[in-house]
Short mmCIF file of C-alpha atoms in Angstrom, two decimals:
data_model
loop_
_atom_site.label_atom_id
_atom_site.label_comp_id
_atom_site.label_asym_id
_atom_site.label_seq_id
_atom_site.Cartn_x
_atom_site.Cartn_y
_atom_site.Cartn_z
CA ALA G 1 -21.85 -11.74 -4.05
CA GLN G 2 -20.36 -8.29 -3.98
CA LYS G 3 -21.80 -6.02 -1.37
CA ILE G 4 -20.72 -2.82 -3.11
CA THR G 5 -20.60 -2.56 -6.89
CA GLN G 6 -19.03 0.30 -8.79
CA THR G 7 -19.53 -0.47 -12.46
CA GLN G 8 -17.36 2.31 -13.91
CA PRO G 9 -13.65 1.45 -13.60
CA GLY G 10 -12.74 4.75 -15.25
CA MET G 11 -14.40 7.95 -16.45
CA PHE G 12 -13.29 10.98 -18.45
CA VAL G 13 -15.20 14.21 -17.94
CA GLN G 14 -14.72 17.74 -19.23
CA GLU G 15 -13.91 20.37 -16.61
CA LYS G 16 -16.95 22.26 -15.28
CA GLU G 17 -19.35 19.46 -16.21
CA ALA G 18 -21.32 17.55 -13.58
CA VAL G 19 -20.23 13.99 -12.85
CA THR G 20 -22.22 11.03 -11.57
CA LEU G 21 -20.34 8.07 -10.13
CA ASP G 22 -22.44 4.95 -9.78
CA CYS G 23 -22.69 2.75 -6.72
CA THR G 24 -25.09 -0.07 -5.96
CA TYR G 25 -25.13 -2.02 -2.74
CA ASP G 26 -26.53 -5.26 -1.41
CA THR G 27 -27.77 -5.73 2.13
CA SER G 28 -30.77 -7.23 3.88
CA ASP G 29 -30.14 -5.17 6.98
CA PRO G 30 -32.62 -2.28 7.37
CA SER G 31 -29.98 -0.20 9.16
CA TYR G 32 -26.91 0.77 7.22
CA GLY G 33 -24.77 3.72 6.26
CA LEU G 34 -23.20 4.63 2.93
CA PHE G 35 -19.96 6.57 2.45
CA TRP G 36 -17.96 8.03 -0.39
CA TYR G 37 -14.20 8.52 -0.19
CA LYS G 38 -11.78 10.22 -2.57
CA GLN G 39 -8.21 9.04 -3.06
CA PRO G 40 -5.97 11.46 -5.00
CA SER G 41 -2.73 10.27 -6.55
CA SER G 42 -0.92 11.13 -3.31
CA GLY G 43 -2.67 8.15 -1.74
CA GLU G 44 -4.54 9.51 1.25
CA MET G 45 -8.22 8.59 1.60
CA ILE G 46 -10.49 11.58 2.09
CA PHE G 47 -14.02 11.22 3.43
CA LEU G 48 -16.54 13.08 1.26
CA ILE G 49 -20.11 12.34 2.25
CA TYR G 50 -22.35 10.05 4.29
CA GLN G 51 -25.95 8.83 3.92
CA GLY G 52 -27.84 6.86 6.55
CA SER G 53 -30.48 4.35 5.50
CA TYR G 54 -33.17 6.18 7.47
CA ASP G 55 -32.23 9.65 6.28
CA GLN G 56 -35.15 11.24 4.45
CA GLN G 57 -33.10 13.74 2.52
CA ASN G 58 -30.24 13.12 0.14
CA ALA G 59 -26.94 14.12 1.71
CA THR G 60 -25.08 17.14 0.38
CA GLU G 61 -21.63 18.54 1.17
CA GLY G 62 -20.62 21.52 -0.93
CA ARG G 63 -20.23 20.36 -4.54
CA TYR G 64 -20.91 16.75 -3.54
CA SER G 65 -24.35 15.22 -3.27
CA LEU G 66 -25.49 11.68 -2.86
CA ASN G 67 -28.39 10.49 -5.02
CA PHE G 68 -29.87 7.89 -2.67
CA GLN G 69 -32.48 5.59 -4.20
CA LYS G 70 -33.28 3.10 -1.48
CA ALA G 71 -35.62 0.85 -3.43
CA ARG G 72 -33.02 0.45 -6.16
CA LYS G 73 -30.20 0.09 -3.60
CA SER G 74 -28.33 2.83 -5.34
CA ALA G 75 -26.13 5.56 -3.83
CA ASN G 76 -24.60 7.54 -6.66
CA LEU G 77 -22.18 10.40 -5.99
CA VAL G 78 -22.81 13.58 -7.93
CA ILE G 79 -20.06 16.18 -8.27
CA SER G 80 -21.30 19.48 -9.62
CA ALA G 81 -19.09 21.78 -11.70
CA SER G 82 -16.10 19.45 -11.79
CA GLN G 83 -12.58 20.80 -11.30
CA LEU G 84 -9.15 19.50 -12.31
CA GLY G 85 -8.50 18.70 -8.64
CA ASP G 86 -11.39 16.24 -8.68
CA SER G 87 -9.25 13.82 -10.68
CA ALA G 88 -8.85 10.89 -8.30
CA MET G 89 -10.03 7.43 -7.38
CA TYR G 90 -13.46 7.37 -5.74
CA PHE G 91 -14.67 4.62 -3.45
CA CYS G 92 -18.20 3.85 -2.33
CA ALA G 93 -18.49 2.03 1.00
CA MET G 94 -21.16 0.62 3.30
CA ARG G 95 -21.51 -0.10 6.99
CA GLU G 96 -24.22 -2.64 7.88
CA GLY G 97 -26.20 -2.56 11.09
CA HIS G 98 -25.35 -6.00 12.37
CA ILE G 99 -21.60 -5.44 11.89
CA LYS G 100 -21.62 -1.76 12.42
CA ASP G 101 -17.98 -1.16 13.06
CA LYS G 102 -16.75 -2.47 9.72
CA ILE G 103 -16.94 -0.73 6.38
CA ILE G 104 -17.01 -2.64 3.09
CA PHE G 105 -15.48 -0.85 0.13
CA GLY G 106 -16.21 -1.08 -3.56
CA LYS G 107 -13.41 -1.46 -6.11
CA GLY G 108 -13.45 2.19 -7.02
CA THR G 109 -13.89 4.45 -10.04
CA ARG G 110 -10.98 6.44 -11.44
CA LEU G 111 -12.15 9.87 -12.51
CA HIS G 112 -10.15 11.98 -14.94
CA ILE G 113 -11.14 15.62 -15.40
CA LEU G 114 -10.05 17.03 -18.74
CA PRO G 115 -9.12 20.73 -19.15
CA ASP S 1 -7.61 17.71 13.38
CA VAL S 2 -7.73 13.95 13.41
CA LYS S 3 -4.40 12.51 12.63
CA VAL S 4 -3.53 8.94 11.69
CA THR S 5 0.14 8.34 11.09
CA GLN S 6 1.94 5.33 9.70
CA SER S 7 5.56 4.55 10.44
CA SER S 8 6.78 4.47 6.83
CA ARG S 9 5.55 5.68 3.44
CA TYR S 10 7.76 3.23 1.55
CA LEU S 11 9.29 -0.03 2.71
CA VAL S 12 11.36 -2.65 0.90
CA LYS S 13 11.85 -6.04 2.53
CA ARG S 14 13.16 -9.44 1.54
CA THR S 15 11.15 -12.65 1.36
CA GLY S 16 11.02 -14.35 4.74
CA GLU S 17 11.68 -11.22 6.79
CA LYS S 18 9.41 -10.27 9.68
CA VAL S 19 7.81 -6.92 8.94
CA PHE S 20 6.15 -4.49 11.34
CA LEU S 21 3.84 -1.74 10.15
CA GLU S 22 2.88 0.75 12.83
CA CYS S 23 -0.14 2.99 12.99
CA VAL S 24 -0.89 5.69 15.56
CA GLN S 25 -4.01 7.82 15.94
CA ASP S 26 -4.45 10.82 18.21
CA MET S 27 -8.24 11.11 18.47
CA ASP S 28 -8.99 8.49 21.11
CA HIS S 29 -10.83 6.31 18.57
CA GLU S 30 -12.01 2.92 19.77
CA ASN S 31 -11.77 1.24 16.36
CA MET S 32 -8.67 0.72 14.28
CA PHE S 33 -8.32 -1.08 10.96
CA TRP S 34 -5.71 -2.42 8.58
CA TYR S 35 -6.47 -2.67 4.85
CA ARG S 36 -4.47 -3.59 1.83
CA GLN S 37 -5.15 -1.92 -1.48
CA ASP S 38 -4.37 -3.54 -4.80
CA PRO S 39 -5.25 -2.26 -8.29
CA GLY S 40 -8.68 -3.46 -9.38
CA LEU S 41 -9.46 -4.97 -5.99
CA GLY S 42 -10.24 -1.89 -3.94
CA LEU S 43 -9.60 -1.95 -0.19
CA ARG S 44 -9.69 -5.28 1.56
CA LEU S 45 -9.87 -5.54 5.32
CA ILE S 46 -7.08 -7.55 6.94
CA TYR S 47 -7.82 -7.10 10.65
CA PHE S 48 -9.58 -4.66 12.88
CA SER S 49 -9.61 -3.91 16.56
CA TYR S 50 -12.45 -2.41 18.59
CA ASP S 51 -10.57 -2.13 21.87
CA VAL S 52 -7.16 -2.62 23.41
CA LYS S 53 -6.02 -6.23 23.09
CA MET S 54 -9.16 -7.05 21.08
CA LYS S 55 -8.97 -7.98 17.42
CA GLU S 56 -11.09 -9.54 14.74
CA LYS S 57 -10.15 -11.07 11.43
CA GLY S 58 -11.20 -9.27 8.32
CA ASP S 59 -11.56 -10.71 4.85
CA ILE S 60 -7.90 -11.59 4.19
CA PRO S 61 -6.09 -12.29 7.49
CA GLU S 62 -3.88 -15.12 6.22
CA GLY S 63 -0.20 -14.33 6.58
CA TYR S 64 -0.81 -11.40 8.91
CA SER S 65 -1.18 -10.79 12.62
CA VAL S 66 -1.89 -7.65 14.64
CA SER S 67 -1.20 -6.18 18.02
CA ARG S 68 -3.01 -3.50 19.98
CA GLU S 69 -1.40 -2.95 23.36
CA LYS S 70 -2.40 0.72 23.64
CA LYS S 71 -5.55 2.43 22.42
CA GLU S 72 -3.72 4.77 20.06
CA ARG S 73 -1.46 2.21 18.40
CA PHE S 74 -2.29 -0.69 16.07
CA SER S 75 0.47 -2.77 14.53
CA LEU S 76 0.32 -5.06 11.53
CA ILE S 77 2.85 -7.90 11.47
CA LEU S 78 3.91 -9.96 8.50
CA GLU S 79 5.49 -12.97 10.19
CA SER S 80 7.36 -14.11 7.08
CA ALA S 81 6.97 -11.70 4.20
CA SER S 82 6.22 -13.09 0.77
CA THR S 83 6.18 -11.45 -2.65
CA ASN S 84 2.38 -11.66 -2.83
CA GLN S 85 2.23 -9.31 0.13
CA THR S 86 3.67 -6.50 -1.98
CA SER S 87 0.91 -3.92 -1.73
CA MET S 88 -0.26 -0.59 -0.34
CA TYR S 89 -1.25 -0.89 3.32
CA LEU S 90 -3.68 1.59 4.80
CA CYS S 91 -4.47 2.08 8.45
CA ALA S 92 -7.71 3.72 9.59
CA SER S 93 -9.47 4.58 12.81
CA SER S 94 -12.96 5.61 13.87
CA PHE S 95 -15.24 6.10 16.82
CA ALA S 96 -17.56 3.19 17.51
CA ASP S 97 -21.31 2.85 17.84
CA ASP S 98 -22.66 5.24 15.25
CA PHE S 99 -23.32 4.51 11.59
CA GLY S 100 -22.21 7.97 10.61
CA ASN S 101 -18.71 7.67 12.07
CA GLU S 102 -16.41 7.83 9.10
CA GLN S 103 -13.02 6.18 9.13
CA PHE S 104 -9.96 8.41 9.10
CA PHE S 105 -7.05 7.08 7.13
CA GLY S 106 -3.31 7.30 7.39
CA PRO S 107 -1.15 8.16 4.36
CA GLY S 108 -0.43 4.51 3.56
CA THR S 109 2.68 2.36 3.43
CA ARG S 110 3.77 1.02 0.07
CA LEU S 111 5.48 -2.29 0.86
CA THR S 112 7.62 -4.10 -1.68
CA VAL S 113 8.76 -7.64 -0.88
CA LEU S 114 11.66 -8.83 -3.03
#
């Protein structure tokens, strides 16, 4: 079974609109961490945001926020006021407590921002 | 600034050649990782290392080996390159022991095996 599921292979969004990228995860470990990375066409992976399983508040970093719904095992990335530079591949990832040094990545969502 | 560098951005090799991909990080990270990235498959872990001379297999280690003789350097070796190893290879590093430690990635090496 997949540990990280990103159900949207591709998305097209109008500039300035908010974007939600879906991510669901599967773990029985009570301790885990969730990450989002951005990969522009240049290829480098850029860390965006992190949410710990025990964090009470949803994580936010500038225009990025993580909508963490623990009971649903959902960790959606929300980008507010999208910009052309947000066009990229986005990966959701998880680190589980019992194998805490490894991160498992989803297959990614390609986001296209339209002018 | 954390920096992870990889020896080549693009590499073209012939089937059967031995291929070395080098990765160096300058932040004294304990952990280092090698992934391959293929369209529609995301990032798949090949090997990782949590200390010098220590290594663990990831999800797809077949056809690959690694070497970590110094803390800052992690090498991926394709003993006999094959066409199905044509891919983007990404190296990453991180501190250990904390869930919140993100991985820092190098720019990637796009390997083509002819």
